[in-house]
Every structure is written in C-alpha cells, then in structure tokens.
Amino acid sequence: MAQDIESTLIEKRVFPPSAEFARGAEVKSMDEYERLYARAAADLEGFWAEEARRLDWMQPFTEVLDESKAPFVRWFADGKLNISANCLDRHLAARADKPALVWIGEPGERRTLSYRELHTEVCKAANALTELGVGAGDRVAVYLPMIPELAISLLACARIGATHSVIFGGFSDTAIRDRVNDSSCKLIITADGGWRRGKIVPLKATVDAALEHGCPSVEKVLVVTRTRETVPMVEARDVRWETVVPLASAECPPVALEAEHPLFILYTSGTTGKPKGVVHSTGGYAVGAQYTTRLVFDLRDDDVYWCTADVGWVTGHSYVVYGPLMNGATTVMFEGAPDFPDKDRFWDIIEREKCTILYTAPTAIRAFMRWGDQFPERHDLSSLRLLGTVGEPINPEAWMWYRRVIGGDRCPIVDTWWQTETGAIMITPLPGATPTKPGSCTRPLPGIFADVVDKEGRSCGNNAGGYLVIRRPWPSMLRTVWGDAERYVKTYFSEIFVDGKALYFAGDGARRDEDGYFWVMGRIDDVLNVAGHRLGTMEIESALVGHVDVAEAAVVGRPDELKGQAVVAFVTLKSGRVASAAVKDALRAHVVKEIGALARPEEIRFTDALPKTRSGKIMRRLLKEIAAGGEVKGDVTTLEDVAVLNRLSAADEE
Ligand code: WTA
C-alpha cells in the first residue's frame, strides 16, 4: 500500500529539461515541438521529404509516399542511395580522423576505429564478401559477438546490397537453422567464440551444429578469430576472416540501391510458434534511424554516445550502428556483461571513455539498483549529459534511481517506445523540450501519429486503456514479413479498422493521460518481455511439445521484479510419464536447445490438464493469475473443467 502511494506520487512528478540543456538542444521547447508536430500533420510527405534530404542520395527521389497498395507502402521509391555511404563516405571530408567506433572487449582490450579506418575495413570486408560470391539481393546471416567485425559486417553487406540477418549470439543451433533457412542465407559470418563473463561462448560450434541439421542455401562460413580457441574448419566451406579481408582491396564504390531495397531482416517473436522475419527497407529505414538519433539523443559533434544493446536486437541495429554513424557520432560498443569482472563495469567504462550519453534497458537499471549505489559511486559519471531507456515499461522507482544516481539529477531521461517493426523510436521525450514524467514515454515524435483506441478504432478518453496504434505510415516501418506477405497483413493490419482502413497495431496496450502523455502498459498479445527480450509464448510451447514426454504445454509470463517477466510453463505429460525434477531439467534443456538460454522456463508446473474453454482454447488469463501466485478471480463460466483450476493452483512449485 505504502509502495503504491509512493509510486503514484512519483508518477505525478514532472521534470522539465534544465534551461541549460534546452539552450543547446535542437528542439528547445514544447512550442517548437508542437510546431514541428503540426507541420508534419499538415504535410506528412513534405515533412519526411525534407528529413530525407539530409541524407546523400545517389539518385534523388521525386516520389515520397506511395500508399496505393497499403498496407504495403513505399517511401522515396524512385530514389537510390547506399546506407553505408551515408554512415561512412559522407563523413570523410570533415571527420575522417574522428573516432567512429570505440570498442571495449570483455577482457579489457580497447580498439578505436576512426571514420577513415572504419571506411577502409568496411570496403575490404565488402570486397571479400563479393569474392566469396555474395552480391546484391543475397542474404547473409551474422552470428557474432559484440566485436567491431559485427558493425563492419553489417556495413559491408549494406555496401554491396546484400540483406543482412543478424541472429543474436544467445540463440541455439536449431534457432539459427530455422532463421537461416527461412530467408535462404548464402553465407554466415561468425567467430570462433565470444567472451561472456570470462567464459567462451562457442559460436562456431553452434553454427556447425546448425549446418549439420541442414541449411542447403549456405555456401560459405566466414569465421572471425576472437577467442583463438581451436575450431574445426570445414574444407571449401569455412574461410577465415583474417585470410581474406585484410588482403582485399580497400576500394569499394557503394552500390546505388533503390530506396525499397531490403537492408535487413530481423527475426522477432509473435503470437505463433514461428518467429517472423521483419523486413526493413534501405531508404525509409535510413531516414528514420538518422532522424530519431539526431533528435532524441540531441547529438553534438563532441558526444561520446553509448548504447548498451546487443546488435542482435533492433536497438543495436538502429542505435549502435546505423543511427549514430549516419550522424557522424562516436559510438561505443561493449562486448561484455555489466557485472564482469565486477558490478561497476558500466560505470568504469563511462568514466574512462567520458561517455556523454547512455542508452540502456530498464531490466539493467533494476539490476543496478539492486546491486547498490556503491558501484556507481566508485566512479566519476559527470561526463554524462543525457540518459535513455528502451525495451519495456520502466517502473517509476527505477526511473528515479536512474535520474538521481546515474544522472546526478542533472541529465534528462528519454524513455523511448518503439519496436523491431517500427525500425526507429516512435514515442519519446525530446530531451531539450519535453517535461518528463517517470514511467511515461511521453509524446510521439513529429511525423508519428500514435493513438490509443478501442476495438472500433475510436480514440479512448484520458486514462482509459486501449490499443496503441499508429494511424499514418512512417518511413522506417517494416515493409513485410520475409516470404509471407499475408502474415504481415494479418499480424499488423487486421485488428483495428477505421472507415475500412486498417491501423498499424503490434501488440501493446497503453493509456494517454490528460497531458496527452502515453503510458505503455505492455503487451496485450501472447508475447512475453523477459529482460527486454521478446519471446512468443507459442514459440516456447511448441518447443516444449516437441519433447517426447510432453502431451501439452501452456506458457505464460509472471511479473518479475528484475526481468519484467519470467517464463512459467504449465506442462501435461504423456500418460505413463512421471513428473520429476529430472524431467523438469530435461524440459528446460530442451527449450534451451530449441530456442536458446533466453527462453529457459523459470518455473515448470506439471498438471494433469490445462484449463480450456469449451471451444478448446487454453485460458491463459487464468494461468497468468495462477503463475503470479494470486487467487483466481476472473470469470470461469466458460471453463470446461473447473476442477482443473484447483489442481493447478495446488500443483507443486519449484
Ligand atoms: C516493449 C525493442 C514500454 C513494447 C525496441 C514493445 C516498451 C516491445 C518500450 C518491442 C518503452 C519497448 N516502454 N514498453 N519505452 N520500448 N517496449 O521488438 O512492449 O524487441 O512492443 O523492440 O518492447 O520489443 P522489440
């Protein structure tokens, strides 16, 4: 109770940007924000065209938005550009010697690449890829640790028009195989291993296992040497990065690509068992990533900007690599974990590198809070001027801690709401303009027409919960689901209609307060957010059901103080199989094998039946209540077998 009152009091507090911050910012006041917003509303195409002209186009566009085949839209369709040229070549005149990438390895190495050096490395890697048979229109899978070669690989693919598909280093061989096969990748870039808390993560071995299962499209595997452990190399298939990239020519003119050319595919979880390949364009994505990085992080030429996200997720794509580099910034990339060798690793890096901007996740902030103030207090964090968060709703207490302990009560916080599908930040404070409220991502960016609506598409009143939708297209929106256009329409444009036209809806519930501020309440579909990682309940269920002992499984999220949500699985075993701790272990191992350690169920409960409606649908709402340890309050009249419920609540826990 006391806690609730405290939260409400915190939520009601408003933190305007300091006059000093506002003075130096690109958008200096709410008046200015409102003007920009109104301008975009009055002339959406003119607004985005002007923004797009900040980039270098090899062939200028004359069309802006083509909605004739909505929801399949095209932006700047007759223009041609190359995003790697926008990240690198365009800075060579003014910033050749400025650090583009500052990399810190987990064991402590440091490597800086200036814009000139990064340009050279990217050109060489691009030529090496070409020599290995990769060209425009091919797909390349990237399964690397957070090392410079990861950024170099992305930019090299982009330079020659190959579409990259980054697979997070925590995914298993089965998950790699599914992703590689879904988009028929021709080549995989990996490393011998990666460092994680002093131990080696065997990346190459995992790729080998994936290929053993059968990935017929893969012709070559390019292997970066990172940990120097011995890994078997398959003759004619596997090639060492060090034997081809350094020898390649440093001349590599960027290929002029149509704006709609697919820059990358990124697999993300949804409500079905199979992750979907979200496809992003070149031109629209570039415009979105450039625009949002510039405005939201209010970049200045002397900033040292650090986004802690892994490039395996969309945040790393847009805000470690593309956004900062298009803006000519210095971007910090860190390979390791926040608690290795000690729990002050982040603060140590900020002090050493004099980082001015930190962008991280609420789950990390909550862990820092729990570890205690003594870790940040060991370090001088006075270089910081701006803080950001992304990935899940941030609880007001964590927000306040972040502001006070890390930001010294001086740094604005930008709580940025967006998704893999949106490509770039959508709803966020502008740090020099927006008064912030702890826990709210505040207002949509100019050009983004977000709303909270009911099932019929009518805007909800103040503080009424509803569906978070986007009413108008935006340049960095996903274009389709790889190989499954129907699924694109079904997943994102089939829930809410206004005058027969579908609005973009991708699963979040929200409310808007009396100041028009958005409060995202989290997913209202069957997607979990575990430590900022998206996982589909169906995905984990199909992994569980794939185990020989399992008859049926239902997965739900349970609120978790640190991770936001924890995975809880209700499992019915096949007749004759006996529930035991050993079976639990086997099921956990099975999920790790099928998806990866990030999907490992925190809790497994065995039950002889799952609660279902008469039509046979599993009643997740009830399971959620049970998983959360609460009493089952909801309506149970549609329940097929009420007795199941009682047995479930009593089912043995860990
Ligand atoms: C959640 C990560 C509240 C949300 C960029 C969304 C957030 C999902 C926020 C997308 C935020 C992201 N406040 N919730 N600031 N940012 N989310 O695709 O549920 O990995 O739908 O993209 O994370 O996760 P994804």
XYZ file of C-alpha atoms and ligand atoms in Angstrom:
679
model
C 0.000 0.000 0.000
C 2.674 2.471 1.072
C 4.565 1.438 -2.028
C 1.530 2.225 -4.220
C 1.121 5.705 -2.762
C 4.794 6.337 -3.275
C 4.568 5.203 -6.915
C 1.596 7.440 -7.578
C 3.366 10.413 -6.046
C 6.425 9.764 -8.184
C 4.301 9.343 -11.313
C 2.771 12.726 -10.732
C 6.121 14.477 -10.610
C 7.190 16.354 -13.681
C 10.796 17.035 -14.645
C 11.266 19.829 -17.173
C 14.588 19.970 -19.003
C 17.073 22.379 -17.481
C 17.366 25.766 -19.160
C 20.954 24.943 -19.917
C 20.125 21.709 -21.686
C 17.295 23.316 -23.618
C 19.520 26.163 -24.794
C 21.916 23.821 -26.575
C 19.276 21.426 -27.894
C 17.978 21.161 -31.424
C 14.340 21.311 -30.278
C 14.326 23.788 -27.408
C 10.752 23.994 -26.202
C 7.340 22.370 -26.321
C 6.183 25.216 -28.562
C 8.815 24.222 -31.043
C 7.821 20.561 -30.710
C 4.152 21.437 -31.294
C 5.071 23.447 -34.370
C 7.051 20.559 -35.843
C 4.254 18.155 -34.990
C 1.647 20.364 -36.644
C 3.807 20.790 -39.698
C 4.153 17.060 -40.167
C 0.402 16.676 -39.644
C -0.369 19.282 -42.285
C 2.114 17.955 -44.830
C 3.341 14.475 -43.979
C 5.170 13.988 -47.259
C 6.811 17.416 -47.235
C 7.976 16.860 -43.665
C 9.597 13.498 -44.376
C 10.992 14.605 -47.739
C 12.860 17.407 -46.028
C 14.165 14.979 -43.428
C 15.216 12.538 -46.179
C 17.185 15.248 -47.967
C 19.614 15.339 -45.065
C 20.952 12.042 -46.437
C 23.136 11.616 -49.512
C 21.137 10.215 -52.410
C 22.841 8.787 -55.491
C 19.658 9.375 -57.387
C 17.310 11.927 -55.814
C 13.746 10.808 -55.187
C 10.785 12.594 -56.697
C 8.070 10.474 -55.069
C 7.712 10.452 -51.296
C 4.969 8.111 -50.087
C 3.101 5.607 -52.207
C 0.128 4.209 -50.324
C -1.706 2.801 -53.322
C -1.135 -0.778 -52.145
C -1.490 -0.104 -48.400
C -0.569 -1.615 -46.008
C 2.291 -2.324 -48.408
C 3.752 1.151 -48.685
C 6.767 2.562 -50.476
C 8.819 5.561 -49.435
C 11.106 7.560 -51.729
C 10.669 4.705 -54.212
C 12.389 6.249 -57.238
C 15.415 7.395 -55.229
C 18.678 5.484 -54.912
C 21.163 5.540 -52.066
C 23.552 3.459 -50.035
C 23.334 3.498 -46.250
C 26.979 2.523 -45.760
C 27.975 5.565 -47.821
C 25.718 7.636 -45.565
C 27.404 6.166 -42.498
C 30.973 6.466 -43.747
C 31.865 8.134 -47.046
C 29.923 11.295 -46.367
C 31.960 11.939 -43.205
C 35.384 11.514 -44.780
C 35.700 15.165 -45.766
C 35.026 16.624 -42.326
C 35.508 13.794 -39.809
C 37.981 11.282 -41.251
C 40.036 11.166 -38.061
C 37.177 11.338 -35.602
C 36.586 8.060 -33.742
C 33.572 6.380 -35.293
C 33.651 3.214 -33.215
C 35.184 2.817 -29.777
C 35.183 -0.846 -28.905
C 35.806 -2.370 -25.497
C 36.326 -6.101 -25.293
C 35.201 -8.063 -22.291
C 38.747 -8.995 -21.259
C 39.605 -5.283 -21.413
C 41.006 -4.586 -24.868
C 40.173 -1.290 -26.487
C 40.087 -0.587 -30.204
C 39.198 2.682 -31.849
C 38.316 2.976 -35.498
C 38.215 6.445 -36.997
C 35.753 7.152 -39.771
C 38.581 6.665 -42.255
C 39.630 3.364 -40.710
C 36.106 2.061 -40.462
C 35.543 3.027 -44.089
C 38.635 1.065 -45.112
C 37.634 -2.009 -43.099
C 34.119 -1.955 -44.496
C 35.379 -1.644 -48.082
C 37.728 -4.583 -47.587
C 35.048 -6.735 -45.997
C 32.627 -5.812 -48.780
C 35.172 -6.865 -51.407
C 35.861 -10.091 -49.545
C 32.140 -10.874 -49.472
C 31.939 -10.218 -53.199
C 34.864 -12.584 -53.775
C 33.039 -15.218 -51.743
C 30.137 -14.977 -54.154
C 27.798 -12.637 -52.277
C 26.036 -9.936 -54.278
C 23.114 -7.547 -54.221
C 19.905 -9.379 -53.377
C 21.609 -12.217 -51.463
C 21.054 -12.802 -47.752
C 23.883 -13.027 -45.245
C 23.393 -14.338 -41.696
C 25.518 -12.745 -38.989
C 26.129 -14.635 -35.739
C 28.850 -12.699 -33.971
C 29.752 -11.405 -30.533
C 29.812 -7.634 -29.938
C 33.100 -7.032 -31.738
C 33.951 -4.414 -34.377
C 33.589 -7.040 -37.125
C 29.887 -7.124 -36.323
C 29.401 -3.467 -37.266
C 31.811 -3.920 -40.170
C 29.816 -6.912 -41.453
C 26.536 -5.011 -41.413
C 28.003 -2.052 -43.251
C 29.832 -4.308 -45.724
C 26.610 -6.145 -46.586
C 24.811 -2.832 -46.975
C 27.572 -1.532 -49.212
C 27.076 -4.290 -51.791
C 23.312 -4.609 -51.376
C 23.311 -7.934 -49.545
C 20.499 -8.159 -46.999
C 21.807 -8.970 -43.525
C 20.042 -11.106 -40.973
C 21.648 -10.806 -37.559
C 20.989 -13.703 -35.209
C 21.554 -12.899 -31.539
C 24.517 -14.825 -30.095
C 22.282 -16.378 -27.418
C 20.209 -18.346 -29.910
C 20.696 -22.084 -30.282
C 21.696 -24.109 -33.334
C 18.062 -25.006 -34.011
C 17.051 -21.343 -33.906
C 19.909 -20.478 -36.278
C 18.894 -23.196 -38.696
C 15.277 -22.042 -38.800
C 16.259 -18.419 -39.416
C 18.929 -19.212 -41.992
C 16.574 -21.472 -43.914
C 13.599 -19.122 -43.743
C 15.474 -16.492 -45.726
C 17.889 -18.860 -47.540
C 21.096 -17.185 -46.460
C 24.060 -17.783 -48.730
C 26.773 -17.091 -46.229
C 27.128 -16.957 -42.447
C 29.566 -14.672 -40.689
C 30.544 -15.955 -37.253
C 33.510 -16.121 -34.879
C 35.394 -18.944 -33.207
C 33.844 -17.849 -29.937
C 32.794 -14.873 -27.861
C 33.566 -13.836 -24.292
C 30.846 -13.874 -21.662
C 31.759 -13.428 -18.006
C 35.229 -14.839 -18.555
C 33.971 -17.913 -20.377
C 33.983 -18.715 -24.059
C 30.652 -18.907 -25.869
C 31.242 -21.458 -28.659
C 29.748 -19.651 -31.643
C 31.408 -21.561 -34.469
C 30.485 -24.921 -32.932
C 26.868 -23.774 -32.721
C 26.893 -22.724 -36.373
C 28.403 -26.092 -37.285
C 25.606 -27.855 -35.419
C 23.023 -25.710 -37.240
C 24.548 -26.593 -40.595
C 24.602 -30.278 -39.710
C 20.819 -30.131 -39.405
C 20.720 -28.966 -42.960
C 20.970 -25.438 -44.273
C 21.129 -26.132 -48.011
C 21.413 -22.471 -49.039
C 24.644 -21.847 -47.115
C 27.726 -21.925 -49.335
C 30.334 -20.316 -47.105
C 31.024 -19.618 -43.451
C 33.291 -16.663 -42.740
C 34.973 -17.060 -39.343
C 36.427 -14.154 -37.355
C 39.134 -15.058 -34.872
C 38.149 -13.736 -31.471
C 38.879 -16.176 -28.662
C 41.617 -18.085 -30.531
C 40.337 -21.447 -29.401
C 40.761 -24.235 -31.911
C 37.677 -24.771 -34.005
C 37.305 -27.295 -36.793
C 37.198 -25.701 -40.239
C 35.270 -27.457 -42.972
C 37.288 -27.604 -46.171
C 35.895 -25.490 -49.036
C 33.071 -24.148 -46.849
C 34.764 -22.328 -43.972
C 37.004 -19.352 -44.562
C 38.957 -17.348 -42.000
C 38.143 -13.639 -41.989
C 41.859 -12.935 -41.442
C 42.839 -14.755 -44.614
C 40.519 -12.830 -46.919
C 39.520 -9.449 -45.510
C 42.961 -7.885 -44.879
C 44.097 -8.865 -48.384
C 41.057 -7.446 -50.135
C 41.183 -4.104 -51.894
C 40.255 -1.016 -49.888
C 38.475 0.436 -52.910
C 34.826 -0.440 -52.994
C 32.365 2.006 -54.512
C 28.981 1.744 -52.759
C 26.239 0.205 -54.888
C 23.336 2.562 -55.680
C 20.303 0.774 -54.250
C 16.655 1.525 -54.644
C 15.187 3.018 -51.505
C 12.924 -0.011 -51.096
C 15.817 -2.490 -51.371
C 15.711 -4.727 -48.247
C 18.521 -3.620 -45.963
C 17.956 -6.242 -43.312
C 15.766 -8.963 -41.926
C 15.440 -9.334 -38.183
C 13.518 -12.225 -36.701
C 11.197 -11.412 -33.873
C 8.682 -13.286 -31.777
C 4.988 -13.010 -32.332
C 1.895 -14.901 -31.373
C 2.590 -18.009 -33.434
C 5.217 -20.659 -32.915
C 7.449 -19.432 -35.692
C 9.443 -16.195 -35.393
C 8.858 -13.841 -38.279
C 11.451 -12.123 -40.413
C 10.723 -8.420 -40.150
C 11.947 -6.779 -43.356
C 13.332 -3.239 -43.340
C 13.974 -1.058 -46.346
C 17.111 0.929 -47.130
C 15.856 4.493 -47.674
C 12.965 4.747 -45.248
C 14.897 2.969 -42.524
C 17.879 5.269 -43.042
C 15.656 8.330 -42.746
C 14.037 7.036 -39.549
C 17.275 5.976 -37.866
C 19.023 9.219 -38.791
C 16.159 11.477 -37.731
C 15.461 9.826 -34.389
C 19.108 9.542 -33.332
C 19.656 13.207 -34.097
C 16.561 14.480 -32.299
C 16.139 12.056 -29.416
C 19.812 11.927 -28.423
C 20.316 15.525 -29.424
C 23.715 14.607 -30.818
C 26.583 17.065 -30.825
C 29.891 16.587 -32.517
C 31.776 16.019 -29.255
C 29.386 13.460 -27.807
C 30.632 10.038 -26.794
C 27.498 8.028 -27.206
C 26.969 4.588 -25.696
C 24.012 2.337 -26.395
C 24.477 -0.889 -24.439
C 22.149 -3.017 -26.585
C 23.434 -6.062 -28.419
C 23.408 -5.725 -32.200
C 21.477 -8.998 -32.184
C 18.395 -6.876 -31.426
C 16.905 -3.983 -33.323
C 18.157 -1.422 -30.801
C 21.706 -2.377 -31.690
C 20.986 -2.045 -35.404
C 19.461 1.419 -35.183
C 21.285 2.912 -32.205
C 24.696 1.242 -32.005
C 25.422 1.129 -35.730
C 23.282 2.978 -38.268
C 21.789 5.962 -36.407
C 24.946 7.202 -34.689
C 27.171 6.646 -37.734
C 24.800 8.412 -40.132
C 25.008 11.339 -37.729
C 28.817 11.266 -37.624
C 28.872 10.406 -33.914
C 31.341 8.415 -31.846
C 29.587 5.189 -30.893
C 30.815 2.966 -28.078
C 30.440 -0.786 -28.383
C 30.986 -3.111 -25.425
C 31.365 -6.858 -25.710
C 30.706 -7.956 -22.167
C 28.262 -8.138 -19.287
C 27.538 -5.333 -16.799
C 28.729 -7.399 -13.822
C 32.044 -8.709 -15.054
C 34.666 -8.566 -13.647
C 32.634 -6.554 -11.159
C 29.274 -4.843 -10.896
C 30.736 -1.457 -11.759
C 31.785 -2.331 -15.308
C 29.404 0.135 -16.987
C 30.414 2.974 -14.671
C 34.068 2.170 -15.212
C 33.571 2.422 -18.976
C 31.646 5.696 -18.686
C 34.398 7.214 -16.548
C 37.236 6.036 -18.797
C 35.596 6.924 -22.092
C 33.913 10.062 -20.760
C 30.606 8.966 -22.208
C 28.101 11.775 -22.536
C 25.019 9.724 -23.477
C 23.926 6.362 -22.073
C 21.063 4.359 -23.595
C 20.177 1.140 -21.761
C 17.285 -1.084 -20.658
C 15.028 -0.970 -17.576
C 15.961 -4.551 -16.705
C 19.605 -3.469 -16.409
C 18.652 -0.386 -14.393
C 16.700 -2.528 -11.929
C 19.699 -4.843 -11.540
C 21.996 -1.851 -10.884
C 19.543 -0.582 -8.305
C 19.530 -3.893 -6.523
C 23.335 -4.192 -6.567
C 23.572 -0.881 -4.758
C 24.758 2.700 -5.124
C 28.307 1.851 -4.055
C 29.153 0.631 -7.575
C 28.306 3.817 -9.488
C 29.633 5.884 -6.579
C 33.116 4.497 -7.184
C 33.231 6.375 -10.479
C 33.093 9.872 -11.865
C 29.963 9.969 -14.018
C 29.968 13.723 -14.515
C 30.605 13.387 -18.274
C 27.024 12.149 -18.744
C 24.518 14.679 -20.046
C 21.658 12.501 -21.293
C 20.179 9.126 -20.352
C 17.842 6.853 -22.293
C 15.864 3.661 -21.741
C 14.179 1.202 -24.064
C 12.714 -2.270 -24.250
C 9.943 -2.373 -21.676
C 7.984 -0.094 -19.411
C 10.219 1.425 -16.751
C 8.811 1.491 -13.256
C 8.876 4.985 -11.720
C 11.175 3.901 -8.867
C 13.822 2.675 -11.314
C 13.399 5.852 -13.347
C 14.008 7.990 -10.237
C 17.057 5.958 -9.271
C 18.481 6.277 -12.791
C 17.945 10.018 -12.709
C 19.420 10.560 -9.261
C 22.280 8.065 -9.013
C 23.430 7.836 -12.632
C 22.270 11.188 -13.951
C 23.193 13.191 -10.857
C 19.744 14.841 -11.033
C 21.085 16.753 -13.995
C 20.549 14.560 -17.070
C 17.207 14.367 -18.841
C 15.889 10.822 -19.362
C 14.402 9.785 -22.680
C 12.107 6.777 -22.246
C 11.773 5.649 -25.853
C 8.924 3.419 -27.030
C 9.336 1.538 -30.282
C 9.536 -1.981 -31.713
C 11.538 -4.147 -34.103
C 8.756 -3.459 -36.582
C 8.885 0.327 -36.273
C 12.615 0.404 -37.064
C 13.142 3.553 -35.051
C 11.946 5.379 -31.934
C 8.285 6.442 -32.118
C 7.151 7.874 -28.783
C 9.710 9.660 -26.648
C 10.568 12.887 -24.918
C 12.757 15.352 -26.801
C 15.400 15.995 -24.182
C 15.543 19.781 -24.559
C 11.802 20.249 -24.792
C 9.584 17.646 -23.136
C 8.922 17.784 -19.396
C 9.227 14.131 -18.379
C 7.131 12.049 -16.010
C 8.722 8.909 -14.544
C 7.254 5.862 -16.283
C 5.825 7.646 -19.333
C 7.379 7.663 -22.791
C 5.533 10.998 -23.195
C 4.597 12.158 -26.708
C 5.021 10.838 -30.267
C 7.805 12.284 -32.386
C 6.788 14.795 -35.045
C 5.720 12.709 -38.052
C 4.412 9.827 -35.916
C 0.636 9.664 -35.479
C 0.159 7.422 -32.478
C -3.154 6.958 -30.737
C -4.848 4.836 -28.088
C -8.064 3.384 -29.444
C -10.777 0.893 -28.636
C -11.675 -2.164 -30.719
C -13.702 0.021 -33.084
C -10.810 2.370 -33.694
C -12.238 5.255 -31.656
C -9.741 7.260 -29.622
C -10.002 6.425 -25.946
C -10.638 9.120 -23.390
C -7.993 10.278 -20.947
C -6.514 7.489 -18.867
C -8.653 4.797 -20.475
C -6.645 1.772 -21.540
C -6.735 0.684 -25.158
C -4.738 -0.451 -28.165
C -1.623 1.508 -29.083
C -1.878 2.142 -32.827
C -0.148 4.247 -35.458
C -2.554 5.959 -37.813
C -0.283 7.035 -40.665
C 2.661 5.291 -42.347
C 6.187 6.344 -41.358
C 9.408 5.859 -43.339
C 11.136 3.277 -41.119
C 8.147 0.963 -40.738
C 8.629 -2.689 -41.636
C 7.677 -3.465 -45.226
C 6.638 -7.078 -44.922
C 7.349 -10.378 -43.221
C 10.001 -12.222 -45.190
C 8.387 -14.715 -47.520
C 4.943 -14.238 -46.025
C 3.141 -11.089 -47.107
C -0.121 -12.486 -45.826
C 1.282 -12.794 -42.339
C 2.363 -9.159 -42.496
C -1.202 -8.050 -43.130
C -2.659 -10.498 -40.651
C -0.262 -9.663 -37.840
C -0.140 -5.889 -38.060
C -3.127 -4.642 -40.024
C -6.052 -6.870 -39.121
C -7.085 -5.876 -35.642
C -8.403 -2.334 -35.819
C -10.120 -0.625 -38.715
C -11.258 2.937 -39.266
C -13.510 3.525 -42.291
C -12.425 0.192 -43.691
C -8.739 1.116 -43.424
C -6.542 -0.925 -41.098
C -4.395 0.829 -38.494
C -0.964 -0.469 -37.533
C -1.233 -2.380 -34.271
C 1.603 -4.506 -32.953
C 0.510 -5.796 -29.619
C 0.905 -3.087 -26.954
C -1.716 -1.701 -24.648
C -1.463 1.882 -23.423
C -3.305 4.806 -21.925
C -2.926 8.504 -22.502
C -3.140 10.995 -19.661
C -4.647 14.470 -19.525
C -1.451 15.977 -20.978
C -1.511 13.640 -23.960
C 1.343 11.584 -22.472
C 1.467 7.886 -23.365
C 1.857 5.240 -20.669
C 2.634 1.903 -22.278
C 1.149 -0.910 -20.233
C 2.911 -3.750 -22.022
C 1.945 -6.446 -24.471
C -1.667 -7.428 -24.695
C -0.974 -10.315 -27.039
C 0.793 -13.568 -26.281
C 4.256 -12.095 -26.368
C 6.476 -12.024 -23.285
C 9.083 -9.446 -22.481
C 11.805 -11.138 -20.465
C 14.672 -8.822 -19.570
C 13.795 -6.708 -22.590
C 13.829 -9.724 -24.918
C 10.734 -10.565 -26.886
C 9.599 -14.173 -26.704
C 6.431 -15.708 -28.052
C 4.557 -17.966 -25.647
C 3.662 -20.183 -28.622
C 7.302 -20.431 -29.593
C 8.210 -21.847 -26.173
C 5.115 -24.038 -26.143
C 5.977 -25.623 -29.459
C 9.487 -26.278 -28.180
C 8.063 -27.994 -25.087
C 5.537 -30.019 -27.039
C 8.405 -31.187 -29.241
C 9.813 -33.109 -26.268
C 8.951 -36.827 -26.200
C 7.472 -36.697 -22.692
C 5.119 -33.769 -23.249
C 1.477 -34.023 -24.258
C 0.507 -30.384 -23.892
C 2.029 -27.138 -22.680
C 0.955 -23.588 -21.973
C 3.409 -20.781 -21.318
C 2.626 -17.514 -19.584
C 4.567 -14.639 -18.083
C 4.780 -13.981 -14.377
C 5.672 -10.492 -13.177
C 9.330 -10.438 -12.173
C 10.924 -7.604 -10.252
C 14.173 -7.736 -12.159
C 13.382 -9.114 -15.589
C 9.937 -7.599 -16.045
C 8.509 -11.024 -16.773
C 9.626 -14.575 -16.117
C 8.660 -17.611 -18.191
C 6.285 -20.038 -16.453
C 5.307 -23.256 -18.211
C 2.336 -25.467 -17.380
C 3.002 -28.919 -18.733
C 0.885 -32.035 -19.115
C 2.961 -35.165 -19.581
C 2.010 -38.056 -21.818
C 0.330 -40.879 -19.982
C 2.757 -43.184 -18.311
C 5.437 -40.467 -17.899
C 6.173 -39.457 -14.352
C 6.746 -35.866 -13.284
C 10.080 -35.372 -11.557
C 12.860 -32.868 -11.054
C 14.824 -34.728 -13.705
C 12.027 -34.249 -16.240
C 11.947 -30.541 -15.387
C 15.657 -30.311 -16.051
C 15.262 -32.190 -19.301
C 12.468 -29.870 -20.443
C 14.495 -26.787 -19.594
C 17.463 -28.161 -21.505
C 15.169 -28.920 -24.399
C 13.895 -25.333 -24.595
C 17.474 -24.040 -24.425
C 18.398 -26.370 -27.273
C 15.407 -25.375 -29.400
C 15.476 -21.613 -28.852
C 18.334 -20.565 -26.601
C 19.090 -19.831 -22.970
C 16.997 -16.670 -23.039
C 13.793 -18.747 -23.287
C 14.604 -21.121 -20.401
C 11.461 -21.505 -18.240
C 11.986 -20.089 -14.781
C 9.282 -22.337 -13.417
C 7.681 -25.534 -14.713
C 4.440 -26.787 -13.211
C 3.106 -30.214 -14.056
C -0.626 -30.641 -14.291
C -2.902 -33.409 -15.486
C -4.949 -31.000 -17.611
C -4.928 -27.381 -18.745
C -7.913 -25.085 -18.237
C -9.728 -24.678 -21.529
C -12.806 -23.020 -22.865
C -15.493 -25.223 -24.363
C -14.078 -24.483 -27.780
C -10.739 -25.844 -26.627
C -8.759 -22.602 -26.211
C -6.320 -22.552 -23.342
C -7.360 -19.937 -20.799
C -4.115 -18.069 -20.442
C -5.610 -15.340 -18.327
C -6.290 -17.866 -15.595
C -2.873 -19.420 -15.913
C -1.330 -15.957 -15.595
C -3.177 -15.373 -12.364
C -2.045 -18.720 -11.025
C 1.537 -18.113 -12.140
C 1.511 -14.744 -10.401
C 0.586 -16.595 -7.239
C -2.710 -14.800 -6.882
C -6.151 -16.130 -6.318
C -8.120 -16.850 -9.448
C -10.642 -14.052 -9.613
C -11.672 -13.870 -13.235
C -14.779 -15.262 -14.833
C -14.596 -19.034 -15.086
C -18.008 -19.788 -16.529
C -16.552 -20.806 -19.878
C -14.138 -23.171 -18.265
C -14.500 -26.751 -19.355
C -13.354 -28.394 -16.181
C -13.341 -26.144 -13.160
C -11.654 -28.804 -11.090
C -8.554 -28.407 -13.231
C -8.096 -24.966 -11.781
C -7.931 -26.134 -8.219
C -5.480 -28.831 -9.117
C -3.347 -26.280 -10.919
C -3.206 -23.798 -8.073
C -2.117 -26.612 -5.826
C 0.349 -28.038 -8.363
C 3.783 -28.415 -6.890
C 6.134 -25.488 -7.275
C 9.870 -25.465 -7.597
C 8.234 -3.011 -25.367
C 12.650 -3.026 -28.822
C 7.341 0.397 -22.699
C 6.861 -2.976 -26.019
C 12.933 -1.606 -29.312
C 7.161 -3.246 -27.470
C 8.458 -0.723 -24.359
C 8.303 -4.225 -27.380
C 9.337 0.381 -24.528
C 9.175 -4.206 -28.593
C 9.158 1.516 -23.673
C 9.859 -1.172 -25.963
N 8.145 1.475 -22.795
N 7.476 -0.697 -23.453
N 9.948 2.578 -23.731
N 10.187 0.063 -25.522
N 8.831 -1.663 -25.252
O 10.692 -5.503 -30.831
O 6.067 -3.992 -25.465
O 12.431 -6.032 -29.059
O 6.077 -3.773 -28.183
O 11.920 -3.699 -29.793
O 9.038 -3.818 -26.217
O 10.288 -5.027 -28.419
P 11.367 -5.148 -29.564
